[in-house]
């Protein structure tokens, strides 16, 4: 037992005495913040000698307190081989390469690099802490970090804790190996929602992982945000509408401007506009522009205006050839959209609905006027028709017009009516002897006139007239052709000249003349007979003159006075003369023709007609013969039922039926009046139908 223990003890002593000095722990690279403490470890084994530290090859010394290096010292149990280097507070100059050396053993540790980190300062945002921006205008926000931060800090932008993208990073070099400042630029286009928002610029690095923040507030200026409304939005034409323009802006609103369809509304100011709606508001919106110091903005709105149909484009007339297609178009506008139909003038059948009418393979019967009709709106307003004419080009249509019969060797005229679309190239008259288009040729002359009427929608026509001077037998036996041609063909008609004989006309005229002569002879004979009978009766009468004031009916005779050679033309009644008046008793009373020389009251004339009841003169109703303003005529035949006698008789005591034949010697011969023209049905010889002329002058000398 004693021998093995001695052997073990000997072995251990030999192993211990044989080990050489070595490093149990060497320093390593270290990163430390500026101002904090740095500790570099160093532990040696099997070494009891001097230990020292070097900085970039410079020995710091072997004492534990390292005199001359106030911030440096060595710590640890030297007996156990611990020699740690401490630096506090660390400064930038401490950044170097450090070694732990056992000088007596000739040992050196691996170099350890000390890195000193400098935290970044709080960044600065240009224009902060309140940055004014304009909404919608791109802007740059600049964040800068100054100082000698190690490592170079990273500048980041945040909003509501969310990192913002769209930044750029830039650093400025002061001198080689050092930096002066770094900056970060944030690009953004602010909106109205960014007003009052807070943005954070953060400077972050390894020295300060949490970073340092600087916050700014956005103060946004923005042009007006406009809201435009109309009340009511749907309106009938003619009603009032109020537009309201509301806006928010920073800075405040400075003005309003109204427009309709792009044209300014004169006199409109402020946020309200009142108008009377019409159809134009449906297609010409109303806009409101609001301005402030930053800019302007506008909004527009169109009204839903209800109105009846209004014609926008009327159909155009068309001219097509036979067999071709034709189409018409018309445009109406209205709200709601009107219903458009097509009809033909004179017909009620609807040919088509919509803005277009198409006619295929038209013929002459399709020519005419076509109507585009728009039904009135819901309120019964608007509507109407527009028309266009369809002309179908076809060969001419020639029709004969009435021509009067002609006498042999007399003038004649033949007429034809020509309708043609397109216009005829020529209208030609032809007969057995030849043809004539215009002008004259021998006995023939052609004239052309425009016709006022149209035929089947082909427009105005032409009237061609063929004049013939001195007709011949051949003109009545053979016909005349009137023909016309255009580019589409030819048309014509045949006309015959009627003949009028001279003999029947002469006989008719002779018969009428003979009848008129016979009637005239009979009238003359009857009138002469009546006149002679009247003259004989007058010669048997005694002529008495009644002197005014006589009561017994007797009268004094004055000197005999001879009358002129005037003749009495039948019975005489009162006519409308200035010197004749009718007294209250109905008798005819004349003024004194001698102007008082013989103091003659006058002569009372009475017809042999008897007296009317009451003693007055019986006169029948006036005859309708004669013009207004002429003397009144009386027709006695219907009352007497007989031809009145051609004589006068004494009607009252003291009066004669006629003056003395020689009472007035110098009367001018009265102007004779012929018989009036009698109306149809008047009985022959209406007595009292001849007016008695007034005496233009009286003389009282015998």
XYZ file of C-alpha atoms in Angstrom:
702
model
C 0.000 0.000 0.000
C 2.770 2.518 0.804
C 4.638 1.913 -2.455
C 1.717 2.684 -4.843
C 0.914 5.917 -3.021
C 4.466 7.053 -3.308
C 4.477 6.245 -6.983
C 1.337 8.336 -7.619
C 2.685 11.261 -5.645
C 5.906 11.106 -7.609
C 4.053 11.024 -10.900
C 1.987 14.049 -10.005
C 4.988 16.023 -8.934
C 6.778 15.236 -12.129
C 3.766 16.260 -14.255
C 3.333 19.521 -12.382
C 6.890 20.539 -12.540
C 7.005 19.904 -16.238
C 4.120 22.324 -17.540
C 5.102 25.726 -19.351
C 3.292 29.173 -19.094
C 0.276 29.546 -21.389
C -2.949 31.618 -21.898
C -6.036 30.246 -20.317
C -8.148 33.118 -21.752
C -7.250 35.709 -24.394
C -8.949 39.048 -25.243
C -11.430 39.204 -28.135
C -12.800 42.005 -30.304
C -15.183 44.194 -28.380
C -17.833 46.768 -29.382
C -18.753 49.291 -26.767
C -20.800 52.471 -26.721
C -19.132 55.741 -26.264
C -19.031 56.642 -22.577
C -19.533 53.119 -21.331
C -16.921 50.676 -19.851
C -14.833 48.281 -21.904
C -13.317 45.044 -20.385
C -10.721 42.946 -22.192
C -10.046 39.572 -20.393
C -6.532 37.936 -20.033
C -5.779 34.782 -17.903
C -2.355 33.022 -17.824
C -1.479 29.625 -16.486
C 1.850 28.410 -15.019
C 3.146 31.916 -15.019
C 4.239 34.024 -12.092
C 6.053 36.861 -13.851
C 5.253 40.396 -15.215
C 2.115 40.896 -17.339
C 1.413 44.040 -19.411
C -1.079 45.361 -22.067
C -0.264 47.150 -25.287
C -2.418 49.535 -27.333
C -1.622 49.513 -30.976
C 1.874 48.174 -29.901
C 2.361 50.754 -27.202
C 2.951 49.273 -23.731
C 0.618 50.604 -21.147
C 2.842 49.505 -18.213
C 3.079 46.600 -15.722
C 1.477 48.186 -12.689
C -2.060 47.272 -11.867
C -3.315 50.914 -11.862
C -1.474 51.773 -15.102
C -0.160 55.174 -14.117
C -0.561 57.759 -16.912
C -3.788 56.140 -18.110
C -6.372 57.493 -15.796
C -9.271 55.685 -17.380
C -7.359 52.398 -17.701
C -6.620 49.732 -15.060
C -5.941 45.992 -14.682
C -8.109 43.856 -12.503
C -8.109 40.270 -11.286
C -6.063 37.935 -9.014
C -2.468 37.982 -10.182
C -1.668 34.795 -8.282
C -4.249 32.973 -10.253
C -2.987 34.552 -13.464
C -5.975 36.932 -14.164
C -4.979 40.246 -15.725
C -8.151 41.947 -17.287
C -7.886 45.430 -18.850
C -10.640 47.944 -18.014
C -11.389 51.259 -19.794
C -14.033 53.628 -18.465
C -15.509 55.730 -19.802
C -14.686 54.723 -23.332
C -13.899 57.491 -25.704
C -13.328 57.558 -29.401
C -9.587 57.557 -28.924
C -9.813 54.220 -27.143
C -10.706 52.530 -30.351
C -7.524 50.474 -31.029
C -5.945 47.008 -31.094
C -5.054 45.602 -27.682
C -2.696 42.673 -26.636
C -1.966 40.935 -23.306
C 1.752 39.990 -22.943
C 3.692 37.776 -20.477
C 7.045 39.383 -20.937
C 9.171 36.882 -18.894
C 7.670 33.957 -20.677
C 7.710 35.692 -23.978
C 3.980 35.175 -24.507
C 1.635 37.541 -26.507
C -2.160 37.161 -26.841
C -3.926 37.533 -30.083
C -4.848 41.180 -30.804
C -8.338 42.308 -29.777
C -9.965 45.199 -31.637
C -11.963 47.639 -29.558
C -14.759 49.361 -31.474
C -16.393 52.460 -30.014
C -19.995 53.118 -31.125
C -21.405 56.656 -31.197
C -25.247 56.834 -31.040
C -26.907 59.194 -33.549
C -28.365 62.477 -32.454
C -32.064 63.247 -32.850
C -32.739 64.037 -36.527
C -34.113 67.327 -37.812
C -36.893 67.754 -40.413
C -36.638 70.886 -42.517
C -39.634 73.150 -42.014
C -40.733 71.354 -38.855
C -42.337 70.951 -36.460
C -45.318 72.001 -38.704
C -44.814 71.635 -42.412
C -47.217 73.389 -44.791
C -48.023 71.501 -48.018
C -50.519 71.871 -50.857
C -52.918 69.062 -51.549
C -52.274 67.376 -54.831
C -48.907 69.038 -55.342
C -45.910 66.674 -55.090
C -43.616 67.620 -52.189
C -40.316 66.540 -50.589
C -39.769 66.191 -46.840
C -36.078 66.267 -45.781
C -34.799 64.664 -42.549
C -31.170 65.272 -41.509
C -28.895 63.704 -38.832
C -25.788 65.644 -37.770
C -22.790 64.572 -35.617
C -20.045 61.923 -35.646
C -22.275 58.948 -35.166
C -20.696 55.495 -35.488
C -21.786 53.676 -37.470
C -23.625 55.954 -39.924
C -27.255 56.035 -38.815
C -30.228 54.967 -40.915
C -33.039 57.505 -41.304
C -36.540 56.068 -41.526
C -40.049 57.632 -41.963
C -43.104 56.421 -40.083
C -46.797 57.343 -39.983
C -48.990 55.880 -37.308
C -46.216 53.314 -36.588
C -46.128 52.184 -40.187
C -42.946 52.675 -42.130
C -43.338 54.794 -45.252
C -41.722 53.845 -48.505
C -40.562 56.117 -51.260
C -37.522 57.643 -49.570
C -33.958 58.270 -50.661
C -30.802 58.323 -48.528
C -27.881 60.676 -48.922
C -24.740 61.409 -46.869
C -22.280 64.266 -46.965
C -18.584 63.585 -46.433
C -16.670 66.138 -44.364
C -13.255 64.627 -44.767
C -11.800 61.339 -45.651
C -12.947 58.639 -43.327
C -15.519 60.777 -41.498
C -19.054 61.896 -42.189
C -20.614 65.230 -41.583
C -24.372 64.599 -41.855
C -26.835 62.280 -43.422
C -30.273 63.075 -44.740
C -33.318 61.237 -45.980
C -35.857 62.694 -48.432
C -39.474 61.521 -48.423
C -41.415 62.014 -51.643
C -45.185 62.293 -51.311
C -48.260 63.826 -52.944
C -50.486 64.861 -50.085
C -54.241 64.636 -50.167
C -56.881 66.410 -48.153
C -56.905 63.449 -45.743
C -53.294 64.179 -44.787
C -54.212 67.459 -43.139
C -53.056 67.307 -39.497
C -51.247 63.999 -39.933
C -48.056 63.309 -37.874
C -44.965 61.951 -39.576
C -41.890 60.628 -37.674
C -38.303 60.654 -38.868
C -36.192 58.092 -36.949
C -32.373 57.930 -36.828
C -31.336 54.334 -36.059
C -27.968 52.549 -35.899
C -26.121 49.678 -34.158
C -25.183 52.077 -31.423
C -28.846 52.841 -30.854
C -31.072 50.095 -32.239
C -34.238 51.746 -30.936
C -33.279 54.954 -32.682
C -34.157 58.527 -32.003
C -37.355 60.120 -33.392
C -38.379 63.561 -34.534
C -42.098 64.170 -35.269
C -43.684 66.789 -37.545
C -47.290 67.761 -38.254
C -48.582 68.328 -41.792
C -50.590 71.479 -42.319
C -52.202 71.182 -45.734
C -53.466 73.918 -47.976
C -55.845 72.700 -50.623
C -58.107 74.150 -53.298
C -61.845 74.032 -52.674
C -63.553 70.671 -52.512
C -66.893 71.359 -54.244
C -70.261 69.663 -53.893
C -72.988 70.781 -56.349
C -76.651 69.828 -55.983
C -79.915 70.814 -57.683
C -83.373 70.919 -56.187
C -85.385 69.384 -57.728
C -83.155 67.222 -59.884
C -86.030 66.116 -62.128
C -88.127 69.039 -63.311
C -90.643 69.881 -65.983
C -89.816 72.483 -68.553
C -90.673 75.953 -67.301
C -90.309 75.199 -63.583
C -87.801 76.857 -61.245
C -84.647 75.048 -60.100
C -82.217 76.023 -57.318
C -78.552 75.015 -57.541
C -76.491 74.923 -54.316
C -72.677 74.995 -54.480
C -70.934 73.969 -51.240
C -67.141 73.973 -50.766
C -64.458 73.361 -48.130
C -61.062 74.963 -48.651
C -57.818 75.943 -46.917
C -57.312 78.881 -47.061
C -60.957 80.015 -47.231
C -62.987 80.458 -50.440
C -62.476 83.733 -52.260
C -65.096 83.524 -55.047
C -67.751 81.610 -57.020
C -68.360 81.461 -60.753
C -71.344 79.827 -62.512
C -71.543 78.571 -66.083
C -74.029 76.726 -68.278
C -72.807 74.620 -71.148
C -69.386 76.262 -70.773
C -70.755 79.812 -71.079
C -70.676 82.064 -68.005
C -73.984 82.886 -66.340
C -73.905 86.654 -66.118
C -74.828 88.167 -62.794
C -74.545 84.902 -60.852
C -72.683 85.345 -57.540
C -72.459 83.333 -54.379
C -73.167 79.692 -53.655
C -76.823 79.724 -54.919
C -78.266 79.952 -58.422
C -81.958 79.993 -59.370
C -83.037 79.377 -62.971
C -86.104 78.439 -65.015
C -85.495 75.035 -66.565
C -85.794 74.423 -70.269
C -84.740 71.664 -72.658
C -81.188 72.999 -72.959
C -80.399 72.073 -69.350
C -80.603 68.401 -70.331
C -77.567 68.665 -72.627
C -75.874 71.779 -71.205
C -74.895 71.059 -67.604
C -74.589 73.766 -64.983
C -71.139 74.113 -63.384
C -69.930 75.915 -60.262
C -66.278 76.949 -59.924
C -64.941 77.881 -56.464
C -61.575 79.588 -55.947
C -59.151 80.319 -53.107
C -55.498 81.367 -52.784
C -54.258 77.874 -53.623
C -56.354 77.170 -56.683
C -59.867 76.444 -57.912
C -62.157 73.500 -58.486
C -65.510 73.063 -60.169
C -68.341 70.600 -60.327
C -71.152 70.284 -62.843
C -74.543 68.625 -62.966
C -77.212 68.191 -65.619
C -80.913 68.455 -64.899
C -83.427 65.802 -65.853
C -85.763 68.179 -67.708
C -89.014 66.719 -69.022
C -90.112 68.346 -72.306
C -92.029 67.503 -75.432
C -90.548 66.590 -78.826
C -88.468 69.207 -80.627
C -87.360 68.798 -84.246
C -83.581 68.608 -84.568
C -83.134 67.593 -88.215
C -85.884 67.642 -90.808
C -85.995 65.168 -93.702
C -84.524 66.264 -96.986
C -86.340 65.906 -100.320
C -85.133 63.099 -102.553
C -85.109 62.430 -106.250
C -84.511 58.850 -107.387
C -85.006 56.895 -110.559
C -87.667 54.262 -110.953
C -86.618 50.985 -109.315
C -84.105 52.509 -106.933
C -84.364 52.646 -103.141
C -85.227 55.830 -101.260
C -84.758 56.720 -97.610
C -85.685 59.670 -95.409
C -84.346 60.558 -91.978
C -85.517 63.015 -89.365
C -84.429 63.585 -85.778
C -86.545 64.626 -82.804
C -85.370 65.130 -79.266
C -87.391 65.095 -76.108
C -87.433 63.741 -72.589
C -88.673 61.084 -72.550
C -87.695 60.179 -76.102
C -90.636 60.767 -78.474
C -92.218 58.083 -80.624
C -91.588 58.844 -84.309
C -93.788 57.485 -87.120
C -93.872 57.920 -90.896
C -96.974 58.346 -93.018
C -97.788 59.562 -96.495
C -99.723 62.751 -97.042
C -103.343 61.906 -97.557
C -103.036 58.505 -95.920
C -103.352 57.219 -92.363
C -101.255 54.045 -92.681
C -98.059 54.047 -90.620
C -95.243 53.138 -93.002
C -92.427 52.956 -90.452
C -91.508 53.752 -86.861
C -88.253 55.361 -85.897
C -86.084 58.087 -87.321
C -85.609 56.461 -90.742
C -88.042 55.532 -93.533
C -86.798 53.201 -96.280
C -88.662 52.586 -99.528
C -87.411 49.825 -101.791
C -87.709 49.736 -105.579
C -89.863 52.847 -105.836
C -92.207 53.426 -108.708
C -94.107 56.452 -110.003
C -96.940 55.648 -107.593
C -94.552 56.158 -104.640
C -93.887 59.788 -105.506
C -95.402 62.301 -103.096
C -94.964 63.923 -99.710
C -93.958 61.848 -96.690
C -94.549 62.996 -93.123
C -92.298 62.384 -90.138
C -94.507 62.727 -87.081
C -93.501 62.900 -83.400
C -96.158 62.215 -80.828
C -96.563 64.847 -78.061
C -94.901 64.186 -74.720
C -96.499 63.089 -71.476
C -97.735 66.601 -70.803
C -99.124 67.060 -74.296
C -96.361 69.501 -75.192
C -94.357 69.682 -78.371
C -94.707 67.246 -81.205
C -95.537 67.983 -84.792
C -94.688 66.886 -88.276
C -91.959 67.444 -90.822
C -92.357 66.502 -94.439
C -90.210 65.821 -97.460
C -91.087 65.139 -101.062
C -90.066 62.069 -102.974
C -89.644 62.669 -106.676
C -89.515 59.546 -108.810
C -87.691 60.088 -112.058
C -89.610 58.395 -114.854
C -90.474 58.920 -118.512
C -92.645 62.008 -119.107
C -96.405 61.915 -118.603
C -98.271 63.852 -121.308
C -101.970 64.708 -121.046
C -104.214 66.562 -123.489
C -105.955 69.722 -122.291
C -109.333 70.908 -123.530
C -109.118 72.756 -126.827
C -112.011 74.760 -128.295
C -113.365 73.756 -131.731
C -112.259 75.995 -134.585
C -113.782 77.328 -137.803
C -112.409 76.367 -141.122
C -109.755 78.892 -142.188
C -109.893 80.393 -138.718
C -107.376 80.324 -135.844
C -107.069 77.262 -133.583
C -105.175 76.321 -130.445
C -104.213 72.913 -129.078
C -102.747 72.354 -125.581
C -100.979 69.526 -123.795
C -99.752 69.232 -120.206
C -96.344 67.621 -119.603
C -95.083 66.314 -116.258
C -91.535 65.054 -116.208
C -88.793 64.392 -113.690
C -86.111 65.045 -114.680
C -87.197 67.977 -116.790
C -87.969 67.084 -120.395
C -85.242 67.572 -122.899
C -87.782 68.570 -125.539
C -91.544 68.858 -126.140
C -92.406 68.250 -129.779
C -95.642 68.707 -131.750
C -95.925 66.512 -134.850
C -98.538 66.068 -137.567
C -98.769 64.739 -141.099
C -96.964 67.695 -142.593
C -94.077 67.793 -140.133
C -93.120 68.614 -136.555
C -92.268 71.680 -134.481
C -90.448 71.908 -131.130
C -90.374 75.652 -130.576
C -90.862 78.883 -132.466
C -92.930 79.109 -135.647
C -93.144 77.276 -138.903
C -95.593 78.291 -141.579
C -99.084 78.318 -140.114
C -97.891 76.851 -136.797
C -96.477 78.449 -133.649
C -95.423 76.668 -130.415
C -95.315 78.337 -126.981
C -94.432 76.790 -123.612
C -95.596 77.935 -120.164
C -95.057 76.561 -116.634
C -97.993 74.680 -115.141
C -99.011 75.592 -111.561
C -100.167 72.157 -110.441
C -98.198 68.980 -109.912
C -98.915 65.385 -110.869
C -98.173 62.441 -108.550
C -95.513 64.344 -106.684
C -93.498 65.015 -109.848
C -93.453 68.755 -109.275
C -94.638 71.549 -111.588
C -95.175 70.677 -115.202
C -95.201 72.438 -118.562
C -98.055 73.529 -120.817
C -97.204 73.421 -124.478
C -99.536 75.317 -126.834
C -99.727 74.805 -130.622
C -101.251 77.808 -132.431
C -102.664 77.298 -135.941
C -103.487 80.268 -138.162
C -105.851 79.560 -141.051
C -107.004 76.014 -140.450
C -107.375 73.637 -143.381
C -109.444 70.545 -143.956
C -106.482 68.323 -143.188
C -106.147 69.839 -139.716
C -109.546 68.401 -138.719
C -109.182 65.020 -140.320
C -105.741 64.112 -138.983
C -104.615 64.346 -135.363
C -101.699 66.113 -133.718
C -99.146 64.396 -131.486
C -97.701 66.099 -128.390
C -94.673 64.159 -127.133
C -91.890 64.756 -124.604
C -88.688 62.894 -123.784
C -86.083 62.811 -121.042
C -83.162 60.540 -120.211
C -85.512 57.825 -118.927
C -87.825 57.591 -121.902
C -90.572 59.246 -123.907
C -94.271 59.888 -123.466
C -96.967 61.444 -125.617
C -100.630 61.846 -126.462
C -102.712 62.395 -129.601
C -105.047 65.366 -129.852
C -107.757 65.958 -132.475
C -108.947 69.421 -133.467
C -112.724 69.889 -133.263
C -114.597 71.689 -136.045
C -117.252 74.374 -135.647
C -119.712 75.089 -138.544
C -120.754 78.674 -139.402
C -124.433 78.071 -140.598
C -126.136 77.189 -137.285
C -124.614 80.219 -135.652
C -125.914 82.594 -138.364
C -129.391 81.149 -138.114
C -129.450 81.568 -134.375
C -128.359 85.212 -134.585
C -130.949 85.998 -137.277
C -133.772 84.432 -135.235
C -132.888 86.430 -132.164
C -132.760 89.682 -134.193
C -136.165 89.035 -135.793
C -137.784 88.325 -132.428
C -136.371 91.488 -130.903
C -137.612 93.587 -133.880
C -141.148 92.212 -133.599
C -141.355 92.982 -129.896
C -140.125 96.527 -130.502
C -142.752 97.190 -133.195
C -145.579 95.986 -130.956
C -144.457 98.143 -128.068
C -144.157 101.209 -130.287
C -147.688 100.740 -131.739
C -149.353 100.380 -128.376
C -147.577 103.424 -127.011
C -148.609 105.573 -130.019
C -152.236 104.541 -129.686
C -152.351 105.442 -126.051
C -150.781 108.802 -126.717
C -153.324 109.769 -129.396
C -156.240 108.722 -127.218
C -154.954 110.827 -124.343
C -154.578 113.894 -126.561
C -158.180 113.674 -127.729
C -159.515 113.504 -124.165
C -157.598 116.535 -123.071
C -159.088 118.688 -125.784
C -162.670 118.173 -124.420
C -161.948 119.357 -120.923
C -162.384 122.928 -119.732
C -159.537 124.398 -117.979
C -160.333 126.013 -114.654
C -157.984 127.620 -112.212
C -158.865 127.755 -108.507
C -157.929 130.972 -106.804
C -156.807 130.613 -103.196
C -159.552 131.660 -100.762
C -162.394 130.323 -102.874
C -164.956 128.391 -100.829
C -167.732 127.550 -103.266
C -165.601 125.847 -105.734
C -166.070 128.548 -108.410
C -163.026 130.147 -109.850
C -162.202 133.315 -111.690
C -160.811 133.170 -115.101
C -157.717 135.063 -115.769
C -156.324 136.131 -119.055
C -155.857 133.359 -121.430
C -152.363 132.210 -121.693
C -151.009 130.167 -124.452
C -148.891 127.210 -123.676
C -145.969 126.063 -125.602
C -146.030 123.163 -127.922
C -145.243 120.693 -125.156
C -146.813 117.321 -125.418
C -148.203 115.351 -122.555
C -146.675 111.906 -122.391
C -149.528 109.915 -120.832
C -150.806 110.128 -117.275
C -148.755 112.102 -114.824
C -148.386 111.481 -111.096
C -146.454 113.193 -108.378
C -142.705 112.815 -108.680
C -139.877 113.848 -106.430
C -139.555 117.510 -107.514
C -138.679 120.409 -105.318
C -141.709 122.454 -106.438
C -144.262 119.707 -105.680
C -145.481 118.783 -102.191
C -148.202 116.488 -100.887
C -150.571 118.134 -98.413
C -151.977 116.514 -95.311
C -155.175 115.397 -97.142
C -153.222 113.452 -99.667
C -153.782 115.839 -102.590
C -150.990 117.010 -104.805
C -150.238 120.665 -104.186
C -147.846 122.622 -106.365
C -146.202 125.889 -105.705
C -147.214 129.014 -107.587
C -145.429 128.748 -110.930
C -145.948 132.498 -111.615
C -144.073 133.503 -108.478
C -147.132 135.456 -107.239
C -147.765 137.435 -110.435
C -151.261 135.986 -110.809
C -151.547 134.849 -107.192
C -152.209 131.374 -108.383
C -151.999 128.762 -105.648
C -151.206 126.067 -108.086
C -152.787 123.292 -109.972
C -154.031 120.139 -108.356
C -153.660 117.144 -110.540
C -155.649 113.979 -110.025
C -155.697 110.719 -111.870
C -158.843 108.890 -112.754
C -158.182 106.352 -110.051
C -160.839 107.292 -107.534
C -160.281 108.161 -103.967
C -159.016 106.014 -101.231
C -161.066 105.529 -98.099
C -160.948 108.742 -96.087
C -160.831 110.947 -99.180
C -157.129 110.758 -99.887
C -155.431 109.999 -103.162
C -155.034 106.292 -103.642
C -151.513 105.394 -104.764
C -150.369 101.823 -105.212
C -147.076 100.598 -103.800
C -144.007 101.936 -105.516
C -142.552 99.990 -108.377
C -139.166 98.296 -107.853
C -137.981 99.708 -111.148
C -135.283 102.313 -111.251
C -132.049 102.993 -109.424
C -131.724 104.551 -105.944
C -132.050 108.281 -106.061
C -134.368 108.289 -109.139
C -138.025 109.439 -108.990
C -140.566 107.023 -107.526
C -142.624 105.010 -110.040
C -146.045 103.477 -109.379
C -147.503 100.475 -111.050
C -151.299 100.566 -111.220
C -152.079 97.447 -113.167
C -152.171 95.033 -110.208
C -154.767 97.195 -108.466
C -157.056 98.000 -111.381
C -156.897 94.665 -113.106
C -157.308 96.596 -116.355
C -155.480 98.950 -118.625
C -156.135 102.345 -117.079
C -157.981 104.844 -119.292
C -155.887 107.442 -120.982
C -157.898 110.400 -119.562
C -158.182 112.580 -116.567
C -161.369 113.458 -114.734
C -162.522 115.959 -112.146
C -161.844 114.514 -108.754
C -162.919 117.325 -106.445
C -165.093 120.423 -106.695
C -163.185 123.476 -107.645
C -160.349 121.662 -109.352
C -159.763 120.681 -112.934
C -157.737 117.791 -113.980
C -155.239 119.843 -115.992
C -154.230 123.497 -116.362
C -155.480 125.597 -119.203
C -153.671 124.776 -122.414
C -152.421 128.358 -122.668
C -151.815 129.071 -118.983
C -148.051 129.216 -119.421
C -146.700 130.304 -122.723
C -142.967 130.166 -122.274
C -142.302 126.798 -120.624
C -139.260 125.097 -121.894
C -139.984 121.943 -123.773
C -139.625 119.122 -121.198
C -136.980 116.607 -121.890
C -138.598 113.385 -123.063
C -137.716 110.218 -121.106
C -137.695 106.866 -122.744
C -139.271 103.846 -121.164
C -137.139 102.224 -118.423
C -135.706 98.814 -118.728
C -138.286 96.564 -117.172
C -137.498 93.719 -114.869
C -138.454 90.251 -115.857
C -142.143 89.535 -115.235
C -143.278 93.171 -115.170
C -146.673 93.620 -116.919
C -146.586 95.651 -120.161
C -147.028 99.396 -120.018
C -146.796 100.061 -116.280
C -148.399 103.402 -116.039
C -146.937 106.055 -113.771
C -143.538 104.673 -114.729
C -142.332 107.791 -116.484
C -140.952 110.533 -114.249
C -142.110 114.062 -114.872
C -139.198 116.452 -115.240
C -139.263 119.593 -113.144
C -139.623 122.971 -114.879
C -136.294 124.641 -114.924
C -137.666 128.086 -115.597
C -141.115 129.944 -115.569
C -142.078 133.199 -117.264
C -145.338 135.069 -116.584
C -145.496 137.216 -119.656
C -148.241 136.381 -122.152
